[in-house]
Amino acid sequence: IYKILDNDKLDGTVKTQVKEFIEREMSNIASGASSYYSSLSAMDDDEDGLMGLVRKQLNEVLQEQLTKMMDGASADYALYTGGARIIHHATSRDYEQWPSKGYQRLWGMLTHRNVIKSNRAETVITPSMNVGECWCFNGTEGQIAIRLSRSIVVTQVTYSHISKEMAIDPVSSAPKEFELWGVVDQSEGDGAAIDEGKDDSGSDIINDQGQFSKIQSTRKHEFEFLKDFNFFLGKY
């Protein structure tokens, strides 16, 4: 939406008003995406004025996102509500930013105030359309291990993140390169790299249908996304 507005060379004051309007709309989405989407779809097409134009564009963006999410949808065995769980000992630590001064750190340990903490890794397997609901870790490389809800033959892996059109700030922290590992022998902790990929398109939904035959016989399939998540953690 911002790109469209910039291309039209709107006056700076109007841009500010439009951005404030969009932020209010996104807040409404965060409080109830389904009901809000329904209300947008039911609106009259002849709504006049700049706000009507922006609302229409926002509606189109939401429709596009929902279409992408539903297109080719299949069973999700890495869904938290479906029984999948994070394997914390094999997952990067959640990002935390503590005060630099000793007495402030001590106060933070006692009261948990003045400490910036990321959402837990469970956020990754709990789908959400809300802006800012992400999982962060230190640095630009990390990993997350997931125990699937049941033993399966992996045929496709999909990961998604908020699109550039819906983001209030530029999307510069989405996963770019990844590797997929499957645990072959849990007692030994051995693993085999079964797929890798790179997102150069800037797409918000990546569908990967690689060769996954190496982990078809495991009791519980665990897999990890690794390498170059390129997260700017400070903003969270």
Short mmCIF file of C-alpha atoms in Angstrom, two decimals:
data_model
loop_
_atom_site.label_atom_id
_atom_site.label_comp_id
_atom_site.label_asym_id
_atom_site.label_seq_id
_atom_site.Cartn_x
_atom_site.Cartn_y
_atom_site.Cartn_z
CA ILE A 1 0.00 0.00 0.00
CA TYR A 2 2.80 2.40 0.88
CA LYS A 3 4.44 1.74 -2.49
CA ILE A 4 1.25 2.65 -4.30
CA LEU A 5 0.92 5.83 -2.29
CA ASP A 6 4.54 6.80 -2.92
CA ASN A 7 4.17 6.26 -6.64
CA ASP A 8 1.22 8.64 -6.69
CA LYS A 9 3.41 11.30 -5.03
CA LEU A 10 0.89 12.21 -2.38
CA ASP A 11 1.46 15.23 -0.18
CA GLY A 12 3.52 14.47 2.96
CA THR A 13 0.72 15.43 5.32
CA VAL A 14 -1.74 13.21 3.52
CA LYS A 15 0.76 10.34 3.62
CA THR A 16 1.01 10.69 7.38
CA GLN A 17 -2.76 10.61 7.75
CA VAL A 18 -3.00 7.58 5.49
CA LYS A 19 -0.29 5.71 7.42
CA GLU A 20 -2.06 6.46 10.70
CA PHE A 21 -5.25 5.14 9.17
CA ILE A 22 -3.52 1.95 8.02
CA GLU A 23 -2.02 1.40 11.47
CA ARG A 24 -5.47 1.72 13.02
CA GLU A 25 -6.83 -0.76 10.49
CA MET A 26 -4.01 -3.22 11.26
CA SER A 27 -4.77 -2.89 14.97
CA ASN A 28 -8.35 -3.84 14.22
CA ILE A 29 -7.07 -6.83 12.26
CA ALA A 30 -4.92 -7.88 15.22
CA SER A 31 -7.95 -7.85 17.50
CA GLY A 32 -9.93 -10.10 15.18
CA ALA A 33 -8.74 -10.88 11.66
CA SER A 34 -11.69 -13.05 10.61
CA SER A 35 -14.46 -10.68 11.64
CA TYR A 36 -12.56 -7.70 10.26
CA TYR A 37 -12.01 -9.40 6.92
CA SER A 38 -15.71 -10.22 6.72
CA SER A 39 -16.66 -6.62 7.42
CA LEU A 40 -14.29 -5.41 4.70
CA SER A 41 -15.77 -7.80 2.17
CA ALA A 42 -19.28 -6.63 2.99
CA MET A 43 -18.52 -2.93 2.47
CA ASP A 44 -20.08 -0.96 -0.39
CA ASP A 45 -17.91 -0.64 -3.46
CA ASP A 46 -18.92 2.98 -4.01
CA GLU A 47 -17.22 4.34 -0.84
CA ASP A 48 -15.76 7.74 -1.77
CA GLY A 49 -12.65 9.64 -0.72
CA LEU A 50 -9.03 8.83 -0.04
CA MET A 51 -9.83 6.69 3.00
CA GLY A 52 -12.19 4.64 0.89
CA LEU A 53 -9.40 4.08 -1.66
CA VAL A 54 -6.94 3.02 1.04
CA ARG A 55 -9.52 0.74 2.65
CA LYS A 56 -10.18 -0.86 -0.74
CA GLN A 57 -6.45 -1.41 -1.33
CA LEU A 58 -6.07 -2.90 2.13
CA ASN A 59 -8.98 -5.22 1.43
CA GLU A 60 -7.32 -6.36 -1.81
CA VAL A 61 -4.08 -7.08 0.04
CA LEU A 62 -5.91 -9.15 2.66
CA GLN A 63 -7.77 -11.09 -0.01
CA GLU A 64 -4.48 -11.83 -1.77
CA GLN A 65 -2.89 -13.05 1.48
CA LEU A 66 -5.83 -15.29 2.34
CA THR A 67 -5.82 -16.71 -1.19
CA LYS A 68 -2.10 -17.50 -0.91
CA MET A 69 -2.58 -19.13 2.47
CA MET A 70 -5.45 -21.32 1.25
CA ASP A 71 -4.04 -22.15 -2.19
CA GLY A 72 -2.77 -25.71 -2.22
CA ALA A 73 -3.32 -26.04 1.52
CA SER A 74 -2.52 -29.44 3.02
CA ALA A 75 -2.32 -31.01 6.47
CA ASP A 76 0.10 -29.19 8.79
CA TYR A 77 1.95 -31.65 11.03
CA ALA A 78 4.11 -28.89 12.50
CA LEU A 79 1.16 -27.03 14.02
CA TYR A 80 1.28 -26.40 17.76
CA THR A 81 -2.46 -26.77 18.24
CA GLY A 82 -2.28 -30.04 16.30
CA GLY A 83 0.22 -31.57 18.72
CA ALA A 84 3.61 -30.48 17.35
CA ARG A 85 6.13 -29.24 19.92
CA ILE A 86 9.40 -27.30 19.98
CA ILE A 87 12.49 -29.31 21.00
CA HIS A 88 14.10 -26.62 23.13
CA HIS A 89 17.49 -28.26 23.70
CA ALA A 90 18.06 -28.20 19.92
CA THR A 91 16.60 -24.72 19.35
CA SER A 92 18.36 -21.36 19.52
CA ARG A 93 17.72 -19.35 22.66
CA ASP A 94 15.06 -16.66 22.55
CA TYR A 95 16.45 -13.16 22.09
CA GLU A 96 16.84 -11.09 25.25
CA GLN A 97 18.27 -7.62 25.74
CA TRP A 98 19.30 -6.76 29.28
CA PRO A 99 20.32 -3.37 30.72
CA SER A 100 24.05 -2.66 30.55
CA LYS A 101 24.45 -1.43 34.14
CA GLY A 102 24.88 -3.99 36.91
CA TYR A 103 22.23 -2.66 39.28
CA GLN A 104 19.72 -2.43 36.42
CA ARG A 105 20.44 -6.04 35.44
CA LEU A 106 19.92 -7.15 39.05
CA TRP A 107 16.66 -5.21 39.21
CA GLY A 108 15.63 -6.80 35.92
CA MET A 109 16.35 -10.30 37.29
CA LEU A 110 14.18 -9.59 40.33
CA THR A 111 11.30 -7.78 38.65
CA HIS A 112 11.64 -8.72 34.94
CA ARG A 113 11.37 -5.03 34.11
CA ASN A 114 13.53 -3.14 31.60
CA VAL A 115 14.27 -6.44 29.88
CA ILE A 116 13.36 -6.87 26.22
CA LYS A 117 12.35 -10.45 25.46
CA SER A 118 11.32 -12.12 22.24
CA ASN A 119 8.24 -14.23 21.85
CA ARG A 120 8.88 -17.92 22.52
CA ALA A 121 9.82 -20.31 19.72
CA GLU A 122 6.29 -21.74 19.82
CA THR A 123 5.30 -18.63 17.86
CA VAL A 124 6.83 -20.25 14.76
CA ILE A 125 4.32 -23.12 14.80
CA THR A 126 1.37 -20.95 15.83
CA PRO A 127 0.17 -19.19 12.65
CA SER A 128 -0.82 -15.54 12.97
CA MET A 129 -1.50 -12.60 10.65
CA ASN A 130 -0.67 -10.02 13.32
CA VAL A 131 2.23 -7.64 12.72
CA GLY A 132 5.13 -8.09 15.15
CA GLU A 133 4.27 -11.60 16.33
CA CYS A 134 7.61 -13.15 15.50
CA TRP A 135 10.31 -15.22 17.16
CA CYS A 136 13.77 -13.68 17.45
CA PHE A 137 17.21 -14.96 18.42
CA ASN A 138 20.68 -13.45 18.69
CA GLY A 139 22.70 -12.99 15.53
CA THR A 140 21.85 -13.80 11.93
CA GLU A 141 22.00 -17.59 12.13
CA GLY A 142 19.88 -19.86 14.26
CA GLN A 143 17.93 -23.06 14.29
CA ILE A 144 14.61 -24.39 15.44
CA ALA A 145 13.82 -28.07 16.07
CA ILE A 146 10.24 -29.31 15.87
CA ARG A 147 8.76 -32.65 16.89
CA LEU A 148 5.91 -33.25 14.47
CA SER A 149 2.49 -34.27 15.71
CA ARG A 150 2.91 -37.75 14.21
CA SER A 151 5.24 -39.86 12.09
CA ILE A 152 4.88 -38.97 8.42
CA VAL A 153 6.59 -39.23 5.07
CA VAL A 154 7.68 -35.65 4.39
CA THR A 155 6.73 -34.58 0.87
CA GLN A 156 6.53 -30.81 1.19
CA VAL A 157 7.69 -28.04 3.50
CA THR A 158 6.08 -24.60 3.57
CA TYR A 159 7.04 -21.57 5.62
CA SER A 160 5.39 -18.18 5.51
CA HIS A 161 5.89 -14.72 6.94
CA ILE A 162 4.07 -11.42 6.76
CA SER A 163 4.16 -9.86 3.31
CA LYS A 164 5.80 -6.55 2.41
CA GLU A 165 2.39 -5.11 1.61
CA MET A 166 1.01 -5.77 5.09
CA ALA A 167 4.14 -4.82 7.05
CA ILE A 168 4.28 -1.40 8.72
CA ASP A 169 8.09 -1.48 8.59
CA PRO A 170 10.22 -2.96 5.78
CA VAL A 171 10.40 -6.76 5.86
CA SER A 172 14.15 -7.22 6.31
CA SER A 173 14.14 -9.97 8.93
CA ALA A 174 12.39 -12.81 7.13
CA PRO A 175 14.20 -16.14 6.55
CA LYS A 176 16.27 -16.06 3.38
CA GLU A 177 18.40 -19.21 3.34
CA PHE A 178 17.51 -22.43 5.09
CA GLU A 179 18.50 -26.05 5.46
CA LEU A 180 16.16 -28.86 6.46
CA TRP A 181 17.54 -31.63 8.68
CA GLY A 182 15.86 -34.84 9.79
CA VAL A 183 16.93 -36.80 12.87
CA VAL A 184 17.64 -40.33 11.64
CA ASP A 185 18.67 -41.93 14.95
CA GLN A 186 17.38 -40.17 18.06
CA SER A 187 19.53 -42.21 20.46
CA GLU A 188 22.69 -41.07 18.69
CA GLY A 189 21.40 -37.66 17.67
CA ASP A 190 22.50 -38.24 14.09
CA GLY A 191 20.95 -36.15 11.39
CA ALA A 192 20.88 -35.95 7.62
CA ALA A 193 20.53 -32.81 5.55
CA ILE A 194 17.57 -33.52 3.31
CA ASP A 195 16.88 -30.17 1.68
CA GLU A 196 18.03 -26.59 1.45
CA GLY A 197 16.75 -23.48 -0.23
CA LYS A 198 17.10 -19.76 -0.70
CA ASP A 199 14.45 -17.08 -1.07
CA ASP A 200 15.57 -14.40 -3.52
CA SER A 201 12.09 -13.51 -4.69
CA GLY A 202 10.95 -11.72 -1.55
CA SER A 203 7.83 -13.90 -1.49
CA ASP A 204 6.05 -14.25 1.83
CA ILE A 205 5.08 -17.90 1.30
CA ILE A 206 7.68 -20.48 0.25
CA ASN A 207 6.54 -23.90 -0.95
CA ASP A 208 9.35 -26.44 -1.20
CA GLN A 209 8.69 -29.84 -2.76
CA GLY A 210 12.15 -31.41 -2.53
CA GLN A 211 13.39 -34.97 -2.16
CA PHE A 212 12.67 -36.17 1.39
CA SER A 213 13.21 -39.93 1.11
CA LYS A 214 16.03 -40.05 3.70
CA ILE A 215 13.76 -39.74 6.73
CA GLN A 216 10.79 -41.92 5.85
CA SER A 217 11.42 -44.53 8.56
CA THR A 218 11.99 -42.41 11.67
CA ARG A 219 9.80 -42.91 14.74
CA LYS A 220 9.26 -39.19 15.28
CA HIS A 221 10.37 -36.79 12.60
CA GLU A 222 12.27 -33.79 13.86
CA PHE A 223 13.53 -31.14 11.50
CA GLU A 224 15.38 -27.89 11.80
CA PHE A 225 15.55 -24.72 9.75
CA LEU A 226 19.13 -23.46 9.80
CA LYS A 227 21.43 -20.83 8.36
CA ASP A 228 21.10 -17.11 7.67
CA PHE A 229 17.71 -16.12 8.99
CA ASN A 230 18.92 -12.53 8.72
CA PHE A 231 16.88 -11.18 11.63
CA PHE A 232 17.18 -7.57 12.75
CA LEU A 233 16.38 -8.31 16.36
CA GLY A 234 16.61 -4.84 17.87
CA LYS A 235 13.23 -3.67 16.59
CA TYR A 236 11.44 -6.41 18.55
#
